[in-house]
mmCIF file of C-alpha atoms and ligand atoms in Angstrom:
data_model
loop_
_atom_site.group_PDB
_atom_site.id
_atom_site.type_symbol
_atom_site.label_atom_id
_atom_site.label_comp_id
_atom_site.label_asym_id
_atom_site.label_seq_id
_atom_site.Cartn_x
_atom_site.Cartn_y
_atom_site.Cartn_z
ATOM 1 C CA MET A 1 54.703 15.969 42.521
ATOM 2 C CA ASN A 2 53.052 18.812 43.926
ATOM 3 C CA GLN A 3 49.760 17.627 46.489
ATOM 4 C CA ALA A 4 47.041 18.527 43.776
ATOM 5 C CA SER A 5 48.803 16.641 41.150
ATOM 6 C CA SER A 6 49.484 13.670 43.552
ATOM 7 C CA PHE A 7 45.838 13.936 44.602
ATOM 8 C CA LEU A 8 44.689 13.617 40.270
ATOM 9 C CA PHE A 9 47.083 11.484 40.227
ATOM 10 C CA ARG A 10 45.248 8.717 42.690
ATOM 11 C CA LEU A 11 41.801 10.045 41.942
ATOM 12 C CA SER A 12 42.608 9.147 38.308
ATOM 13 C CA PHE A 13 44.171 5.734 39.240
ATOM 14 C CA ALA A 14 41.102 5.156 41.536
ATOM 15 C CA VAL A 15 38.809 5.751 38.576
ATOM 16 C CA ILE A 16 40.805 3.489 35.843
ATOM 17 C CA MET A 17 40.317 0.488 38.697
ATOM 18 C CA LEU A 18 36.858 1.014 39.246
ATOM 19 C CA LEU A 19 36.041 0.769 35.821
ATOM 20 C CA SER A 20 38.796 -2.007 34.816
ATOM 21 C CA PHE A 21 36.793 -3.932 37.793
ATOM 22 C CA LEU A 22 33.215 -3.170 36.186
ATOM 23 C CA SER A 23 34.067 -4.109 32.674
ATOM 24 C CA SER A 24 35.285 -7.520 34.054
ATOM 25 C CA SER A 25 32.404 -7.939 36.314
ATOM 26 C CA ALA A 26 29.599 -6.999 34.366
ATOM 27 C CA PRO A 27 28.747 -9.570 31.410
ATOM 28 C CA ALA A 28 28.251 -7.374 28.651
ATOM 29 C CA HIS A 29 26.984 -9.294 26.113
ATOM 30 C CA ALA A 30 24.865 -12.134 28.311
ATOM 31 C CA VAL A 31 21.605 -12.002 29.940
ATOM 32 C CA ASP A 32 21.759 -11.181 33.400
ATOM 33 C CA ASN A 33 19.668 -13.825 34.569
ATOM 34 C CA GLY A 34 22.426 -16.660 35.745
ATOM 35 C CA LEU A 35 20.405 -18.900 34.003
ATOM 36 C CA ALA A 36 21.317 -21.633 30.989
ATOM 37 C CA ARG A 37 25.002 -21.748 31.894
ATOM 38 C CA THR A 38 24.238 -24.631 29.283
ATOM 39 C CA PRO A 39 21.992 -25.253 26.562
ATOM 40 C CA PRO A 40 18.657 -26.102 28.314
ATOM 41 C CA MET A 41 17.300 -29.322 27.626
ATOM 42 C CA GLY A 42 13.557 -30.659 27.484
ATOM 43 C CA TRP A 43 10.594 -31.104 25.390
ATOM 44 C CA ASN A 44 8.064 -28.819 23.501
ATOM 45 C CA SER A 45 4.544 -29.692 22.472
ATOM 46 C CA TRP A 46 5.022 -27.622 18.625
ATOM 47 C CA ASN A 47 6.692 -30.140 16.539
ATOM 48 C CA ARG A 48 4.521 -32.909 17.179
ATOM 49 C CA PHE A 49 1.545 -32.131 18.236
ATOM 50 C CA ARG A 50 0.908 -28.376 17.031
ATOM 51 C CA CYS A 51 -2.537 -26.542 18.028
ATOM 52 C CA ASP A 52 -5.502 -29.072 17.938
ATOM 53 C CA ASP A 53 -3.400 -32.294 19.527
ATOM 54 C CA LEU A 54 -2.074 -29.939 22.763
ATOM 55 C CA ASN A 55 -3.972 -30.819 26.132
ATOM 56 C CA GLU A 56 -3.413 -31.364 29.405
ATOM 57 C CA LYS A 57 -3.740 -35.004 29.295
ATOM 58 C CA LEU A 58 -0.781 -35.120 26.810
ATOM 59 C CA VAL A 59 1.577 -33.285 28.667
ATOM 60 C CA ARG A 60 0.783 -35.088 31.949
ATOM 61 C CA GLN A 61 1.741 -37.976 29.871
ATOM 62 C CA THR A 62 5.039 -36.833 28.185
ATOM 63 C CA ALA A 63 6.251 -35.562 31.627
ATOM 64 C CA ASP A 64 5.758 -39.326 33.534
ATOM 65 C CA ALA A 65 7.363 -40.410 30.762
ATOM 66 C CA ILE A 66 10.510 -38.070 30.267
ATOM 67 C CA ALA A 67 10.511 -38.969 34.625
ATOM 68 C CA THR A 68 11.172 -42.407 33.594
ATOM 69 C CA ASN A 69 12.461 -43.554 30.248
ATOM 70 C CA GLY A 70 15.944 -42.009 31.171
ATOM 71 C CA MET A 71 15.429 -38.549 29.263
ATOM 72 C CA ARG A 72 15.493 -36.854 32.662
ATOM 73 C CA ASP A 73 18.494 -38.758 34.014
ATOM 74 C CA VAL A 74 20.247 -37.928 31.097
ATOM 75 C CA GLY A 75 19.526 -34.116 31.388
ATOM 76 C CA TYR A 76 16.043 -33.577 29.976
ATOM 77 C CA GLN A 77 14.069 -30.449 32.289
ATOM 78 C CA TYR A 78 11.891 -27.943 30.933
ATOM 79 C CA VAL A 79 8.397 -29.430 29.640
ATOM 80 C CA VAL A 80 7.338 -26.579 27.305
ATOM 81 C CA LEU A 81 3.898 -25.815 25.958
ATOM 82 C CA ASP A 82 3.720 -23.842 22.649
ATOM 83 C CA ASP A 83 1.089 -22.237 20.713
ATOM 84 C CA CYS A 84 -2.673 -22.694 21.719
ATOM 85 C CA TRP A 85 -2.497 -23.389 25.659
ATOM 86 C CA GLN A 86 -4.455 -20.001 25.967
ATOM 87 C CA LEU A 87 -7.545 -18.504 25.303
ATOM 88 C CA SER A 88 -8.493 -15.059 26.362
ATOM 89 C CA ARG A 89 -8.149 -12.256 28.275
ATOM 90 C CA ASP A 90 -10.081 -11.450 31.333
ATOM 91 C CA ALA A 91 -11.749 -7.681 32.091
ATOM 92 C CA GLN A 92 -8.610 -7.345 33.816
ATOM 93 C CA GLY A 93 -6.316 -8.348 31.126
ATOM 94 C CA ASN A 94 -4.831 -11.353 32.096
ATOM 95 C CA ILE A 95 -4.146 -14.223 30.458
ATOM 96 C CA VAL A 96 -6.781 -17.134 30.674
ATOM 97 C CA ALA A 97 -5.918 -20.297 29.630
ATOM 98 C CA ASP A 98 -8.426 -22.985 27.215
ATOM 99 C CA LEU A 99 -10.008 -24.717 30.384
ATOM 100 C CA ALA A 100 -11.046 -26.965 27.774
ATOM 101 C CA LYS A 101 -7.940 -28.323 26.860
ATOM 102 C CA PHE A 102 -6.032 -27.884 30.187
ATOM 103 C CA PRO A 103 -9.489 -28.312 33.396
ATOM 104 C CA SER A 104 -6.971 -28.581 36.061
ATOM 105 C CA GLY A 105 -5.836 -25.321 35.244
ATOM 106 C CA ILE A 106 -1.531 -24.082 34.408
ATOM 107 C CA LYS A 107 -1.022 -24.000 37.784
ATOM 108 C CA ALA A 108 -2.268 -27.592 39.042
ATOM 109 C CA LEU A 109 -0.123 -28.574 35.759
ATOM 110 C CA ALA A 110 3.075 -26.795 36.497
ATOM 111 C CA ASP A 111 3.062 -28.598 40.376
ATOM 112 C CA TYR A 112 2.260 -31.636 38.504
ATOM 113 C CA ILE A 113 5.406 -31.024 36.136
ATOM 114 C CA HIS A 114 7.470 -30.125 38.858
ATOM 115 C CA GLU A 115 6.542 -33.108 41.349
ATOM 116 C CA LYS A 116 8.340 -35.268 38.727
ATOM 117 C CA GLY A 117 11.657 -33.751 39.066
ATOM 118 C CA LEU A 118 10.897 -31.846 36.292
ATOM 119 C CA LYS A 119 10.732 -27.780 35.029
ATOM 120 C CA PHE A 120 7.709 -26.235 33.299
ATOM 121 C CA GLY A 121 7.646 -23.690 30.498
ATOM 122 C CA LEU A 122 4.920 -21.787 28.476
ATOM 123 C CA TYR A 123 4.776 -20.063 25.246
ATOM 124 C CA THR A 124 3.986 -16.787 24.170
ATOM 125 C CA ASP A 125 4.344 -13.764 21.361
ATOM 126 C CA ALA A 126 5.806 -10.456 21.153
ATOM 127 C CA GLY A 127 2.781 -9.163 18.954
ATOM 128 C CA MET A 128 -0.996 -8.837 19.090
ATOM 129 C CA LYS A 129 -1.629 -12.274 18.784
ATOM 130 C CA THR A 130 0.182 -15.842 18.583
ATOM 131 C CA CYS A 131 0.971 -17.617 15.314
ATOM 132 C CA GLU A 132 -2.254 -19.213 15.692
ATOM 133 C CA GLY A 133 -4.362 -16.249 16.469
ATOM 134 C CA ARG A 134 -4.250 -16.264 20.875
ATOM 135 C CA PRO A 135 -3.770 -13.548 22.882
ATOM 136 C CA GLY A 136 -0.427 -12.155 22.166
ATOM 137 C CA SER A 137 1.114 -10.482 25.048
ATOM 138 C CA LEU A 138 2.020 -6.647 23.234
ATOM 139 C CA GLY A 139 1.181 -4.918 25.790
ATOM 140 C CA HIS A 140 0.707 -7.259 28.791
ATOM 141 C CA GLU A 141 4.517 -7.853 29.495
ATOM 142 C CA TYR A 142 4.611 -7.000 33.186
ATOM 143 C CA GLN A 143 1.130 -8.302 34.017
ATOM 144 C CA ASP A 144 1.449 -11.097 32.049
ATOM 145 C CA ALA A 145 5.693 -11.958 33.716
ATOM 146 C CA LYS A 146 4.022 -11.782 36.885
ATOM 147 C CA GLN A 147 1.266 -14.475 36.451
ATOM 148 C CA TYR A 148 3.515 -17.063 34.713
ATOM 149 C CA ALA A 149 5.982 -16.558 37.693
ATOM 150 C CA MET A 150 2.944 -17.151 40.468
ATOM 151 C CA TRP A 151 1.637 -20.248 37.949
ATOM 152 C CA GLY A 152 5.544 -21.749 38.377
ATOM 153 C CA VAL A 153 6.589 -20.941 35.210
ATOM 154 C CA ASP A 154 10.775 -21.828 34.744
ATOM 155 C CA TYR A 155 10.961 -21.099 30.948
ATOM 156 C CA LEU A 156 9.304 -18.811 28.513
ATOM 157 C CA LYS A 157 9.228 -18.934 24.295
ATOM 158 C CA GLU A 158 7.844 -15.700 22.860
ATOM 159 C CA ASP A 159 7.468 -16.077 19.386
ATOM 160 C CA TRP A 160 7.176 -12.942 16.484
ATOM 161 C CA CYS A 161 3.594 -13.270 15.152
ATOM 162 C CA SER A 162 1.196 -10.020 14.298
ATOM 163 C CA THR A 163 3.773 -7.673 15.841
ATOM 164 C CA LEU A 164 3.285 -3.996 14.645
ATOM 165 C CA PRO A 165 4.799 -2.945 11.553
ATOM 166 C CA THR A 166 6.562 0.289 13.992
ATOM 167 C CA GLN A 167 7.719 -2.442 16.500
ATOM 168 C CA ASN A 168 11.355 -3.589 16.733
ATOM 169 C CA ALA A 169 12.590 -6.840 17.768
ATOM 170 C CA GLU A 170 15.488 -6.095 19.888
ATOM 171 C CA SER A 171 13.479 -3.174 21.935
ATOM 172 C CA SER A 172 10.130 -5.722 22.454
ATOM 173 C CA TYR A 173 12.188 -8.578 23.559
ATOM 174 C CA THR A 174 14.247 -6.152 26.184
ATOM 175 C CA VAL A 175 10.476 -5.365 27.311
ATOM 176 C CA MET A 176 9.723 -9.010 28.478
ATOM 177 C CA ARG A 177 13.254 -9.521 29.387
ATOM 178 C CA ASP A 178 12.922 -6.407 32.417
ATOM 179 C CA ALA A 179 9.595 -7.726 33.020
ATOM 180 C CA LEU A 180 10.507 -11.403 33.635
ATOM 181 C CA ALA A 181 13.196 -9.970 35.862
ATOM 182 C CA VAL A 182 11.271 -8.480 38.098
ATOM 183 C CA SER A 183 8.161 -11.235 37.941
ATOM 184 C CA GLY A 184 9.912 -12.755 41.078
ATOM 185 C CA ARG A 185 11.007 -16.190 39.084
ATOM 186 C CA PRO A 186 13.993 -17.285 37.394
ATOM 187 C CA ILE A 187 12.557 -18.216 33.905
ATOM 188 C CA VAL A 188 14.658 -19.165 31.030
ATOM 189 C CA PHE A 189 13.785 -16.529 28.209
ATOM 190 C CA SER A 190 13.513 -18.240 24.913
ATOM 191 C CA ILE A 191 13.438 -15.569 21.723
ATOM 192 C CA CYS A 192 12.316 -16.661 18.754
ATOM 193 C CA GLU A 193 12.147 -14.478 16.157
ATOM 194 C CA TRP A 194 13.365 -16.831 13.111
ATOM 195 C CA GLY A 195 16.705 -15.290 12.855
ATOM 196 C CA SER A 196 14.990 -12.397 11.110
ATOM 197 C CA THR A 197 17.129 -9.791 12.653
ATOM 198 C CA ASN A 198 20.045 -11.432 12.922
ATOM 199 C CA PRO A 199 19.250 -11.305 16.475
ATOM 200 C CA TRP A 200 23.227 -13.348 17.544
ATOM 201 C CA LEU A 201 23.989 -9.832 17.422
ATOM 202 C CA TRP A 202 21.951 -8.283 20.058
ATOM 203 C CA ALA A 203 20.244 -11.008 21.684
ATOM 204 C CA GLY A 204 22.717 -12.001 23.969
ATOM 205 C CA ALA A 205 22.317 -9.312 26.152
ATOM 206 C CA VAL A 206 18.552 -9.880 26.127
ATOM 207 C CA GLY A 207 17.735 -13.702 26.061
ATOM 208 C CA ASN A 208 19.526 -16.782 26.959
ATOM 209 C CA MET A 209 19.017 -18.521 23.624
ATOM 210 C CA TRP A 210 17.448 -16.743 20.321
ATOM 211 C CA ARG A 211 15.781 -18.811 17.215
ATOM 212 C CA SER A 212 18.491 -18.387 14.372
ATOM 213 C CA THR A 213 16.917 -19.746 11.740
ATOM 214 C CA GLY A 214 13.268 -20.609 10.473
ATOM 215 C CA ASP A 215 10.676 -23.414 11.571
ATOM 216 C CA ILE A 216 13.028 -26.521 11.173
ATOM 217 C CA LEU A 217 10.820 -28.549 9.039
ATOM 218 C CA ASP A 218 10.969 -32.790 9.252
ATOM 219 C CA CYS A 219 12.557 -33.493 6.263
ATOM 220 C CA TRP A 220 16.355 -33.214 4.497
ATOM 221 C CA GLN A 221 15.511 -31.339 1.819
ATOM 222 C CA CYS A 222 11.681 -29.859 1.137
ATOM 223 C CA LYS A 223 9.896 -26.739 1.119
ATOM 224 C CA MET A 224 6.892 -25.445 2.587
ATOM 225 C CA SER A 225 4.791 -22.528 0.606
ATOM 226 C CA TRP A 226 4.858 -21.137 3.932
ATOM 227 C CA GLY A 227 8.228 -21.079 4.490
ATOM 228 C CA GLY A 228 10.277 -22.986 7.254
ATOM 229 C CA ASN A 229 14.265 -24.602 6.656
ATOM 230 C CA SER A 230 14.979 -28.149 5.908
ATOM 231 C CA LEU A 231 17.467 -29.360 8.380
ATOM 232 C CA SER A 232 20.370 -29.137 5.148
ATOM 233 C CA GLU A 233 19.534 -25.671 4.941
ATOM 234 C CA ILE A 234 19.856 -25.129 9.151
ATOM 235 C CA LEU A 235 22.744 -26.879 9.085
ATOM 236 C CA ASP A 236 24.222 -24.225 6.292
ATOM 237 C CA LEU A 237 22.866 -21.246 8.132
ATOM 238 C CA MET A 238 24.664 -22.269 11.212
ATOM 239 C CA SER A 239 27.991 -21.708 9.597
ATOM 240 C CA GLY A 240 29.757 -18.804 10.837
ATOM 241 C CA ILE A 241 27.620 -17.013 13.957
ATOM 242 C CA GLY A 242 28.989 -20.033 16.635
ATOM 243 C CA SER A 243 30.530 -17.259 18.216
ATOM 244 C CA TYR A 244 28.129 -15.493 19.467
ATOM 245 C CA SER A 245 26.528 -17.874 21.493
ATOM 246 C CA GLY A 246 28.238 -18.978 25.392
ATOM 247 C CA PRO A 247 26.918 -19.754 28.738
ATOM 248 C CA GLY A 248 23.829 -18.198 29.207
ATOM 249 C CA HIS A 249 23.235 -17.149 25.641
ATOM 250 C CA TRP A 250 22.639 -19.478 22.778
ATOM 251 C CA ASN A 251 22.084 -20.111 19.117
ATOM 252 C CA ASP A 252 18.549 -21.991 18.952
ATOM 253 C CA PRO A 253 18.257 -23.881 15.405
ATOM 254 C CA ASP A 254 14.822 -24.649 16.821
ATOM 255 C CA MET A 255 13.533 -27.909 18.124
ATOM 256 C CA LEU A 256 14.507 -31.436 17.341
ATOM 257 C CA GLN A 257 12.760 -33.185 14.690
ATOM 258 C CA VAL A 258 14.185 -36.744 16.078
ATOM 259 C CA GLY A 259 11.299 -39.286 15.925
ATOM 260 C CA ASN A 260 8.967 -37.272 14.002
ATOM 261 C CA GLY A 261 9.398 -40.092 10.945
ATOM 262 C CA GLY A 262 9.642 -37.729 7.886
ATOM 263 C CA MET A 263 14.278 -38.565 8.088
ATOM 264 C CA THR A 264 15.771 -41.518 7.855
ATOM 265 C CA GLU A 265 17.570 -43.076 11.563
ATOM 266 C CA ASP A 266 20.849 -41.506 9.916
ATOM 267 C CA GLU A 267 19.420 -37.951 9.269
ATOM 268 C CA TYR A 268 18.078 -37.988 12.479
ATOM 269 C CA ARG A 269 21.490 -38.924 14.192
ATOM 270 C CA THR A 270 22.656 -35.867 12.089
ATOM 271 C CA ASN A 271 19.967 -33.312 13.598
ATOM 272 C CA PHE A 272 21.160 -34.391 17.057
ATOM 273 C CA GLY A 273 24.289 -34.854 16.925
ATOM 274 C CA MET A 274 25.275 -31.365 14.592
ATOM 275 C CA TRP A 275 22.981 -29.841 17.583
ATOM 276 C CA ALA A 276 25.511 -31.101 19.926
ATOM 277 C CA ILE A 277 28.206 -29.234 18.275
ATOM 278 C CA PHE A 278 26.119 -26.161 17.534
ATOM 279 C CA ALA A 279 26.222 -25.806 21.472
ATOM 280 C CA ALA A 280 22.481 -25.550 20.760
ATOM 281 C CA PRO A 281 19.159 -26.417 23.279
ATOM 282 C CA LEU A 282 18.553 -29.764 23.225
ATOM 283 C CA ILE A 283 14.517 -29.652 23.059
ATOM 284 C CA ALA A 284 12.923 -33.149 21.881
ATOM 285 C CA GLY A 285 9.290 -32.269 20.146
ATOM 286 C CA ASN A 286 8.537 -35.764 19.143
ATOM 287 C CA ASP A 287 5.867 -37.956 20.940
ATOM 288 C CA VAL A 288 8.251 -39.239 24.234
ATOM 289 C CA VAL A 289 5.526 -41.502 25.142
ATOM 290 C CA HIS A 290 5.612 -43.999 21.979
ATOM 291 C CA MET A 291 8.810 -43.322 20.439
ATOM 292 C CA SER A 292 10.492 -45.745 19.032
ATOM 293 C CA THR A 293 13.967 -47.441 20.643
ATOM 294 C CA ALA A 294 16.295 -46.300 17.817
ATOM 295 C CA THR A 295 14.780 -42.568 18.578
ATOM 296 C CA ARG A 296 15.112 -42.942 22.325
ATOM 297 C CA GLU A 297 18.515 -44.174 21.643
ATOM 298 C CA ILE A 298 19.488 -41.208 19.829
ATOM 299 C CA LEU A 299 17.884 -38.783 22.214
ATOM 300 C CA THR A 300 19.478 -39.816 25.616
ATOM 301 C CA ASN A 301 23.046 -40.937 23.704
ATOM 302 C CA LYS A 302 25.064 -39.454 26.811
ATOM 303 C CA GLU A 303 28.218 -39.245 24.993
ATOM 304 C CA VAL A 304 26.975 -36.992 22.467
ATOM 305 C CA ILE A 305 25.158 -34.640 25.163
ATOM 306 C CA ALA A 306 27.763 -34.387 26.993
ATOM 307 C CA ILE A 307 29.552 -32.495 23.789
ATOM 308 C CA ASP A 308 26.152 -30.119 23.581
ATOM 309 C CA GLN A 309 26.138 -29.746 27.721
ATOM 310 C CA ASP A 310 29.973 -29.119 27.739
ATOM 311 C CA PRO A 311 30.905 -26.562 30.383
ATOM 312 C CA LEU A 312 33.374 -24.346 28.163
ATOM 313 C CA GLY A 313 29.876 -23.642 26.318
ATOM 314 C CA GLN A 314 31.881 -22.991 22.884
ATOM 315 C CA ALA A 315 30.156 -23.816 19.762
ATOM 316 C CA GLY A 316 31.758 -25.512 17.199
ATOM 317 C CA SER A 317 32.492 -24.331 13.408
ATOM 318 C CA ARG A 318 32.941 -25.411 9.974
ATOM 319 C CA VAL A 319 36.830 -26.039 9.378
ATOM 320 C CA MET A 320 36.650 -28.200 6.395
ATOM 321 C CA LYS A 321 34.161 -28.030 3.465
ATOM 322 C CA THR A 322 34.725 -30.090 0.290
ATOM 323 C CA GLY A 323 31.572 -30.148 -1.655
ATOM 324 C CA ASN A 324 29.401 -31.584 0.178
ATOM 325 C CA LEU A 325 31.715 -33.298 2.601
ATOM 326 C CA GLU A 326 32.106 -31.160 5.626
ATOM 327 C CA VAL A 327 33.971 -30.946 9.019
ATOM 328 C CA TRP A 328 33.042 -29.445 12.169
ATOM 329 C CA SER A 329 35.347 -29.478 15.567
ATOM 330 C CA LYS A 330 33.894 -27.443 18.904
ATOM 331 C CA GLN A 331 36.730 -27.629 21.824
ATOM 332 C CA LEU A 332 35.732 -28.657 24.614
ATOM 333 C CA ALA A 333 36.700 -27.980 28.545
ATOM 334 C CA ASP A 334 39.258 -30.066 28.894
ATOM 335 C CA GLY A 335 41.215 -29.092 25.601
ATOM 336 C CA SER A 336 40.414 -31.765 23.527
ATOM 337 C CA ARG A 337 37.685 -31.618 20.405
ATOM 338 C CA ALA A 338 34.181 -32.742 19.408
ATOM 339 C CA VAL A 339 34.408 -33.511 15.456
ATOM 340 C CA ALA A 340 31.447 -33.957 13.391
ATOM 341 C CA MET A 341 32.078 -35.534 9.769
ATOM 342 C CA LEU A 342 29.243 -34.526 8.177
ATOM 343 C CA ASN A 343 28.083 -36.135 4.295
ATOM 344 C CA LYS A 344 25.441 -34.045 2.644
ATOM 345 C CA GLY A 345 25.906 -36.128 -0.354
ATOM 346 C CA GLU A 346 23.589 -38.585 -2.018
ATOM 347 C CA SER A 347 26.151 -41.311 -2.034
ATOM 348 C CA PRO A 348 28.332 -42.389 1.043
ATOM 349 C CA ALA A 349 31.820 -41.089 1.310
ATOM 350 C CA LYS A 350 34.965 -41.410 3.161
ATOM 351 C CA ILE A 351 35.565 -37.774 5.170
ATOM 352 C CA ALA A 352 39.266 -37.388 6.469
ATOM 353 C CA VAL A 353 40.032 -35.179 9.616
ATOM 354 C CA ASN A 354 43.101 -33.682 9.668
ATOM 355 C CA TRP A 355 44.601 -33.003 13.057
ATOM 356 C CA ASN A 356 45.819 -29.120 11.538
ATOM 357 C CA ASN A 357 41.740 -28.301 10.827
ATOM 358 C CA ILE A 358 41.274 -28.822 14.454
ATOM 359 C CA GLY A 359 44.057 -26.780 15.746
ATOM 360 C CA TYR A 360 46.941 -29.373 16.463
ATOM 361 C CA PRO A 361 49.772 -30.271 14.999
ATOM 362 C CA THR A 362 50.311 -33.431 12.443
ATOM 363 C CA ASP A 363 52.586 -35.082 14.962
ATOM 364 C CA LEU A 364 50.248 -35.492 17.662
ATOM 365 C CA THR A 365 49.250 -38.479 18.862
ATOM 366 C CA ALA A 366 45.737 -38.301 20.129
ATOM 367 C CA SER A 367 42.782 -40.840 21.135
ATOM 368 C CA VAL A 368 40.235 -41.030 19.391
ATOM 369 C CA ARG A 369 36.566 -41.947 20.183
ATOM 370 C CA ASP A 370 33.642 -42.911 18.347
ATOM 371 C CA LEU A 371 30.500 -40.994 20.076
ATOM 372 C CA TRP A 372 27.436 -43.112 18.123
ATOM 373 C CA SER A 373 29.240 -46.230 18.274
ATOM 374 C CA HIS A 374 30.580 -45.899 21.698
ATOM 375 C CA LYS A 375 33.726 -47.350 20.899
ATOM 376 C CA ASP A 376 37.215 -46.668 21.214
ATOM 377 C CA ILE A 377 38.962 -46.084 17.861
ATOM 378 C CA GLY A 378 42.503 -45.882 19.158
ATOM 379 C CA ARG A 379 45.873 -43.419 19.221
ATOM 380 C CA LEU A 380 46.248 -41.996 16.114
ATOM 381 C CA LYS A 381 48.588 -39.665 14.445
ATOM 382 C CA GLY A 382 47.522 -36.786 12.465
ATOM 383 C CA SER A 383 44.428 -37.550 10.943
ATOM 384 C CA TYR A 384 41.163 -39.821 11.131
ATOM 385 C CA SER A 385 39.045 -41.176 8.583
ATOM 386 C CA ALA A 386 35.560 -42.824 8.191
ATOM 387 C CA GLU A 387 33.167 -44.239 6.025
ATOM 388 C CA VAL A 388 29.542 -41.167 6.591
ATOM 389 C CA PRO A 389 26.451 -42.445 5.187
ATOM 390 C CA ILE A 390 24.459 -40.323 3.046
ATOM 391 C CA HIS A 391 23.218 -37.634 4.691
ATOM 392 C CA GLY A 392 25.023 -39.131 7.831
ATOM 393 C CA ILE A 393 27.410 -38.404 10.903
ATOM 394 C CA VAL A 394 30.376 -39.510 12.508
ATOM 395 C CA MET A 395 31.214 -38.058 15.782
ATOM 396 C CA VAL A 396 34.470 -38.672 17.855
ATOM 397 C CA THR A 397 36.506 -37.034 20.441
ATOM 398 C CA VAL A 398 40.051 -36.513 19.381
ATOM 399 C CA LYS A 399 42.093 -35.755 22.726
ATOM 400 C CA PRO A 400 45.649 -35.434 23.098
HETATM 401 C C1 LIG B 1 5.921 -19.949 15.117
HETATM 402 C C2 LIG B 1 7.097 -20.760 15.672
HETATM 403 C C3 LIG B 1 7.136 -22.076 16.037
HETATM 404 C C4 LIG B 1 6.004 -22.433 17.297
HETATM 405 C C5 LIG B 1 4.468 -21.581 16.145
HETATM 406 C C6 LIG B 1 3.563 -21.688 16.814
HETATM 407 O O1 LIG B 1 5.987 -20.650 13.862
HETATM 408 O O2 LIG B 1 8.704 -20.795 15.245
HETATM 409 O O3 LIG B 1 8.396 -23.114 16.869
HETATM 410 O O4 LIG B 1 6.099 -21.811 18.130
HETATM 411 O O5 LIG B 1 5.135 -20.407 15.787
HETATM 412 O O6 LIG B 1 2.206 -21.470 16.217
#
């Protein structure tokens, strides 16, 4: 090799090394803010309190409750004000809070929530107006992001109402991502365009979570004139998109309806348990100040939360479907599986999990533990089957 070709050889080797270093260190598919390494957990005002019932007293009482009723201890962190905290913009274009609802102002409320050992979240919209007609962030993204950071915001949900016909979801949300990145504060970014542009295909590089479906309705199966999805519809819509989510970027099938009164206890266990299988954000959407013991027990089931928060961050997938009976399986960091046996039918049914459906050989002996009855079932070879109630779920871990 002469001197010139040796130089060229060494140069191309260096370029290859540099490119391979860049491609292994740059998270090509994850928003680069280091947040939400496991799915965010918290509370949001919308499902239960909508617009009219949102106010400062409610939010303070909610933060008090989360800090003392066991929720904070099992991981609930973000207290998020949804639509209707904002009123107008001032002459300089700064967003102005509704001081009739929040007399102490947003900064004081954020401070209060932080003092409780919790984090604070706000809602805005990528269009001209929010879905309830309050000012949206279009054209004010950098100004708003800076204001949020000054108030102490840790989480931002951005909705998709009143957008311009020409507005593109990916580029609009990218503007807010970039505005948050220079706001001076780490802020989890929650994209809410209702799954309308298949956001799992692009949103991993833009936000920490993206709504994958329409607004969750508090029913197993119902329709609303304005849209939304019942729980049973969301369970179907979540099949096939799990591989797009992972640490820092999650599919979001919407806030929980657990405890809001429109479904049975079994259906609420399905809401909570399947969100854990999906590795979805666990954002309570009920009145946590006045909830029943049954609701609290669902929301604070540590064994189910551990499935949601498993550090591998791999979403589960549907591995068996026979009519209304399904089995979903989620691989965990220690190599074991979380398995949900889901009965979408109208009568109780026996559902079997075969080890070969969950990636194990049939002659393997594994420990099975039930995550709702908190009982070890035993060491089983090849399969496990259980009776599953109407619209209900049985959840187990299977550990070799
Ligand atoms: C949309 C969102 C909901 C909620 C409302 C508020 O419908 O999808 O989650 O934020 O707007 O108006």
